PDB file of C-alpha atoms in Angstrom:
ATOM      1  CA  UNK O  58      -9.468  -5.565  19.854  1.00 76.00           C
ATOM      2  CA  UNK O  59      -7.547  -3.534  17.287  1.00 82.00           C
ATOM      3  CA  UNK O  60      -7.776  -4.296  13.581  1.00 82.00           C
ATOM      4  CA  UNK O  61      -6.848  -2.457  10.416  1.00 83.00           C
ATOM      5  CA  UNK O  62      -9.728  -0.903   8.514  1.00 81.00           C
ATOM      6  CA  UNK O  63      -9.924  -2.909   5.303  1.00 77.00           C
ATOM      7  CA  UNK O  64     -12.435  -3.573   2.583  1.00 82.00           C
ATOM      8  CA  UNK O  65     -14.430  -6.787   2.691  1.00 84.00           C
ATOM      9  CA  UNK O  66     -12.019  -8.435   0.301  1.00 85.00           C
ATOM     10  CA  UNK O  67      -8.297  -8.442   0.932  1.00 78.00           C
ATOM     11  CA  UNK O  68      -6.605  -9.753  -2.165  1.00 76.00           C
ATOM     12  CA  UNK O  69      -8.375 -13.022  -2.918  1.00 82.00           C
ATOM     13  CA  UNK O  70      -9.650 -13.479   0.647  1.00 87.00           C
ATOM     14  CA  UNK O  71     -13.000 -12.253   1.942  1.00 88.00           C
ATOM     15  CA  UNK O  72     -14.132 -11.258   5.420  1.00 89.00           C
ATOM     16  CA  UNK O  73     -17.473 -12.931   6.189  1.00 91.00           C
ATOM     17  CA  UNK O  74     -20.288 -10.410   5.599  1.00 91.00           C
ATOM     18  CA  UNK O  75     -21.626 -10.510   9.179  1.00 93.00           C
ATOM     19  CA  UNK O  76     -18.177  -9.914  10.666  1.00 90.00           C
ATOM     20  CA  UNK O  77     -17.453  -7.144   8.165  1.00 88.00           C
ATOM     21  CA  UNK O  78     -20.737  -5.361   9.007  1.00 90.00           C
ATOM     22  CA  UNK O  79     -19.942  -5.627  12.712  1.00 90.00           C
ATOM     23  CA  UNK O  80     -16.425  -4.257  12.242  1.00 87.00           C
ATOM     24  CA  UNK O  81     -17.692  -1.305  10.183  1.00 88.00           C
ATOM     25  CA  UNK O  82     -19.589  -0.054  13.255  1.00 90.00           C
ATOM     26  CA  UNK O  83     -16.491   0.179  15.473  1.00 91.00           C
ATOM     27  CA  UNK O  84     -14.591   3.211  16.660  1.00 93.00           C
ATOM     28  CA  UNK O  85     -11.714   4.400  14.500  1.00 94.00           C
ATOM     29  CA  UNK O  86      -8.229   5.504  15.491  1.00 96.00           C
ATOM     30  CA  UNK O  87      -6.329   7.136  12.634  1.00 95.00           C
ATOM     31  CA  UNK O  88      -2.578   6.615  12.528  1.00 96.00           C
ATOM     32  CA  UNK O  89      -0.984   9.567  10.722  1.00 96.00           C
ATOM     33  CA  UNK O  90       2.359   8.674   9.155  1.00 97.00           C
ATOM     34  CA  UNK O  91       4.384  11.075   6.992  1.00 97.00           C
ATOM     35  CA  UNK O  92       4.523  10.304   3.266  1.00 98.00           C
ATOM     36  CA  UNK O  93       8.281   9.701   3.357  1.00 98.00           C
ATOM     37  CA  UNK O  94       7.929   7.033   6.053  1.00 98.00           C
ATOM     38  CA  UNK O  95       4.944   5.380   4.338  1.00 97.00           C
ATOM     39  CA  UNK O  96       6.894   5.332   1.083  1.00 98.00           C
ATOM     40  CA  UNK O  97       9.852   3.657   2.777  1.00 98.00           C
ATOM     41  CA  UNK O  98       7.652   1.055   4.535  1.00 97.00           C
ATOM     42  CA  UNK O  99       5.722   0.275   1.357  1.00 97.00           C
ATOM     43  CA  UNK O 100       8.849   0.074  -0.798  1.00 98.00           C
ATOM     44  CA  UNK O 101      10.453  -2.250   1.739  1.00 98.00           C
ATOM     45  CA  UNK O 102       7.462  -4.588   1.514  1.00 97.00           C
ATOM     46  CA  UNK O 103       6.752  -4.446  -2.229  1.00 97.00           C
ATOM     47  CA  UNK O 104      10.326  -4.111  -3.480  1.00 98.00           C
ATOM     48  CA  UNK O 105      12.985  -5.355  -1.031  1.00 97.00           C
ATOM     49  CA  UNK O 106      11.039  -8.086   0.760  1.00 98.00           C
ATOM     50  CA  UNK O 107       9.077  -9.126  -2.307  1.00 97.00           C
ATOM     51  CA  UNK O 108      12.199  -9.435  -4.460  1.00 98.00           C
ATOM     52  CA  UNK O 109      13.876 -11.509  -1.754  1.00 98.00           C
ATOM     53  CA  UNK O 110      10.956 -13.962  -1.859  1.00 98.00           C
ATOM     54  CA  UNK O 111      11.076 -14.211  -5.647  1.00 97.00           C
ATOM     55  CA  UNK O 112      14.838 -14.751  -5.548  1.00 98.00           C
ATOM     56  CA  UNK O 113      14.411 -17.481  -2.939  1.00 97.00           C
ATOM     57  CA  UNK O 114      12.005 -19.343  -5.238  1.00 97.00           C
ATOM     58  CA  UNK O 115      13.504 -18.672  -8.697  1.00 97.00           C
ATOM     59  CA  UNK O 116      17.118 -17.670  -8.086  1.00 97.00           C
ATOM     60  CA  UNK O 117      18.695 -14.240  -8.600  1.00 95.00           C
ATOM     61  CA  UNK O 118      18.155 -13.476 -12.296  1.00 94.00           C
ATOM     62  CA  UNK O 119      14.847 -15.265 -12.832  1.00 97.00           C
ATOM     63  CA  UNK O 120      13.550 -14.051  -9.471  1.00 97.00           C
ATOM     64  CA  UNK O 121      14.104 -10.375 -10.232  1.00 97.00           C
ATOM     65  CA  UNK O 122      12.508 -10.826 -13.670  1.00 98.00           C
ATOM     66  CA  UNK O 123       9.523 -12.666 -12.166  1.00 98.00           C
ATOM     67  CA  UNK O 124       9.139  -9.893  -9.565  1.00 98.00           C
ATOM     68  CA  UNK O 125       9.285  -7.267 -12.342  1.00 98.00           C
ATOM     69  CA  UNK O 126       6.630  -9.092 -14.342  1.00 98.00           C
ATOM     70  CA  UNK O 127       4.364  -9.446 -11.298  1.00 98.00           C
ATOM     71  CA  UNK O 128       4.588  -5.765 -10.318  1.00 98.00           C
ATOM     72  CA  UNK O 129       4.240  -4.614 -13.912  1.00 98.00           C
ATOM     73  CA  UNK O 130       1.190  -6.850 -14.267  1.00 97.00           C
ATOM     74  CA  UNK O 131      -0.303  -5.470 -11.057  1.00 96.00           C
ATOM     75  CA  UNK O 132       0.167  -1.900 -12.275  1.00 97.00           C
ATOM     76  CA  UNK O 133      -1.546  -2.851 -15.529  1.00 96.00           C
ATOM     77  CA  UNK O 134      -4.455  -4.528 -13.688  1.00 94.00           C
ATOM     78  CA  UNK O 135      -5.353  -1.260 -11.943  1.00 93.00           C
ATOM     79  CA  UNK O 136      -5.114   0.851 -15.109  1.00 95.00           C
ATOM     80  CA  UNK O 137      -8.832   1.700 -15.091  1.00 95.00           C
ATOM     81  CA  UNK O 138      -8.729   2.724 -11.421  1.00 92.00           C
ATOM     82  CA  UNK O 139      -5.630   4.853 -11.891  1.00 95.00           C
ATOM     83  CA  UNK O 140      -6.773   6.491 -15.102  1.00 96.00           C
ATOM     84  CA  UNK O 141      -4.686   6.604 -18.259  1.00 95.00           C
ATOM     85  CA  UNK O 142      -2.308   9.417 -17.343  1.00 97.00           C
ATOM     86  CA  UNK O 143      -1.465   8.194 -13.823  1.00 97.00           C
ATOM     87  CA  UNK O 144      -1.149   4.622 -15.054  1.00 97.00           C
ATOM     88  CA  UNK O 145       1.260   5.671 -17.795  1.00 98.00           C
ATOM     89  CA  UNK O 146       3.398   7.760 -15.422  1.00 98.00           C
ATOM     90  CA  UNK O 147       3.477   4.956 -12.844  1.00 98.00           C
ATOM     91  CA  UNK O 148       4.446   2.344 -15.441  1.00 98.00           C
ATOM     92  CA  UNK O 149       7.171   4.583 -16.884  1.00 98.00           C
ATOM     93  CA  UNK O 150       8.637   5.412 -13.471  1.00 98.00           C
ATOM     94  CA  UNK O 151       8.513   1.733 -12.497  1.00 98.00           C
ATOM     95  CA  UNK O 152      10.378   0.699 -15.670  1.00 98.00           C
ATOM     96  CA  UNK O 153      12.973   3.434 -15.155  1.00 98.00           C
ATOM     97  CA  UNK O 154      13.502   2.294 -11.542  1.00 98.00           C
ATOM     98  CA  UNK O 155      13.807  -1.311 -12.672  1.00 98.00           C
ATOM     99  CA  UNK O 156      16.424  -0.405 -15.307  1.00 98.00           C
ATOM    100  CA  UNK O 157      18.303   1.632 -12.696  1.00 98.00           C
ATOM    101  CA  UNK O 158      18.277  -1.367 -10.373  1.00 98.00           C
ATOM    102  CA  UNK O 159      19.547  -3.647 -13.130  1.00 97.00           C
ATOM    103  CA  UNK O 160      22.364  -1.182 -13.944  1.00 98.00           C
ATOM    104  CA  UNK O 161      23.402  -0.322 -10.380  1.00 98.00           C
ATOM    105  CA  UNK O 162      21.917  -2.895  -8.006  1.00 96.00           C
ATOM    106  CA  UNK O 163      20.269  -0.037  -6.060  1.00 97.00           C
ATOM    107  CA  UNK O 164      16.611  -0.224  -5.051  1.00 98.00           C
ATOM    108  CA  UNK O 165      16.002   3.392  -3.984  1.00 97.00           C
ATOM    109  CA  UNK O 166      14.708   4.509  -7.404  1.00 98.00           C
ATOM    110  CA  UNK O 167      11.626   2.349  -6.758  1.00 98.00           C
ATOM    111  CA  UNK O 168      10.575   4.847  -4.079  1.00 98.00           C
ATOM    112  CA  UNK O 169       9.441   7.203  -6.866  1.00 98.00           C
ATOM    113  CA  UNK O 170       6.646   4.993  -8.223  1.00 98.00           C
ATOM    114  CA  UNK O 171       5.636   3.888  -4.731  1.00 98.00           C
ATOM    115  CA  UNK O 172       5.368   7.512  -3.593  1.00 98.00           C
ATOM    116  CA  UNK O 173       3.432   8.450  -6.720  1.00 98.00           C
ATOM    117  CA  UNK O 174       0.844   5.735  -6.089  1.00 97.00           C
ATOM    118  CA  UNK O 175       0.543   6.630  -2.412  1.00 97.00           C
ATOM    119  CA  UNK O 176       0.181  10.364  -3.024  1.00 97.00           C
ATOM    120  CA  UNK O 177      -1.978  10.394  -6.136  1.00 96.00           C
ATOM    121  CA  UNK O 178      -4.049   7.219  -5.792  1.00 95.00           C
ATOM    122  CA  UNK O 179      -4.195   5.764  -2.292  1.00 94.00           C
ATOM    123  CA  UNK O 180      -4.172   8.982  -0.233  1.00 95.00           C
ATOM    124  CA  UNK O 181      -7.168  10.536  -2.033  1.00 95.00           C
ATOM    125  CA  UNK O 182      -9.046   7.226  -1.897  1.00 92.00           C
ATOM    126  CA  UNK O 183      -8.356   6.694   1.820  1.00 91.00           C
ATOM    127  CA  UNK O 184      -9.044  10.369   2.529  1.00 93.00           C
ATOM    128  CA  UNK O 185     -12.491  10.019   0.998  1.00 93.00           C
ATOM    129  CA  UNK O 186     -13.164   6.824   2.958  1.00 90.00           C
ATOM    130  CA  UNK O 187     -12.077   8.459   6.235  1.00 92.00           C
ATOM    131  CA  UNK O 188     -14.364  11.446   5.568  1.00 94.00           C
ATOM    132  CA  UNK O 189     -17.293   9.030   5.255  1.00 92.00           C
ATOM    133  CA  UNK O 190     -16.488   7.637   8.729  1.00 92.00           C
ATOM    134  CA  UNK O 191     -15.633  10.934  10.423  1.00 94.00           C
ATOM    135  CA  UNK O 192     -18.261  10.416  13.154  1.00 95.00           C
ATOM    136  CA  UNK O 193     -16.559   7.139  14.180  1.00 95.00           C
ATOM    137  CA  UNK O 194     -13.084   8.662  14.640  1.00 96.00           C
ATOM    138  CA  UNK O 195     -12.144   8.843  18.315  1.00 96.00           C
ATOM    139  CA  UNK O 196      -8.461   9.754  17.929  1.00 97.00           C
ATOM    140  CA  UNK O 197      -5.842  10.813  15.377  1.00 97.00           C
ATOM    141  CA  UNK O 198      -2.101  10.946  15.898  1.00 97.00           C
ATOM    142  CA  UNK O 199       1.381   9.683  15.125  1.00 97.00           C
ATOM    143  CA  UNK O 200       2.793   6.318  16.278  1.00 96.00           C
ATOM    144  CA  UNK O 201       3.633   7.474  19.804  1.00 98.00           C
ATOM    145  CA  UNK O 202       0.386   9.396  20.287  1.00 98.00           C
ATOM    146  CA  UNK O 203      -1.757   6.502  19.064  1.00 97.00           C
ATOM    147  CA  UNK O 204       0.126   4.055  21.281  1.00 96.00           C
ATOM    148  CA  UNK O 205      -0.355   6.313  24.313  1.00 97.00           C
ATOM    149  CA  UNK O 206      -4.047   6.704  23.509  1.00 97.00           C
ATOM    150  CA  UNK O 207      -4.534   2.946  23.166  1.00 95.00           C
ATOM    151  CA  UNK O 208      -2.684   2.290  26.428  1.00 95.00           C
ATOM    152  CA  UNK O 209      -4.907   4.841  28.172  1.00 96.00           C
ATOM    153  CA  UNK O 210      -7.965   2.756  27.304  1.00 93.00           C
ATOM    154  CA  UNK O 211      -6.938  -0.009  29.714  1.00 81.00           C
TER     155      UNK O 211
END
C-alpha cells in the first residue's frame, strides 16, 4: 500500500490514532520534484481549480472575490507559523497577483506567492520532518525513478 506521509490531521479530518501510529512505522519513498514543477502543480490546485469551483458556486465576479477572501484568510490564519516578515511578503505578493489577475485575466502572477510559500515555509518544514525519518527512507528519486522502484517491488 502506498500513502502520502501526512500529519494526523488533514484539514478538519483526523486519522485515527492507532492507524496513524501504524503508518508512521512504514518505509518511506521520497519523491523529488523540482520547485518549478511543484509551484505549477500547487498553483493549478489552489488558484486555477479552486477559482473554477468558486465561480461554479457564486458566478464569475462573486466567485473570484470569494476565492480571494478565502485565500487571503488562509494566509492570515498561518501568520504565526510564517512569522511576521514572511507573512507580510506573502500577503503583499498575493494581493499584487490578484490585482494583476483582475487587470489582465492572467493567473501566472499567482505563481510568485505559491513559490515563496513552498521555498521558504513548506520546504524547510518538510526537510526537517524528512531528516527525523531518515532511517525509514528506502528510496529517493524523480517521478520515473520512483515509479520504477515501486514496480520493482512486485
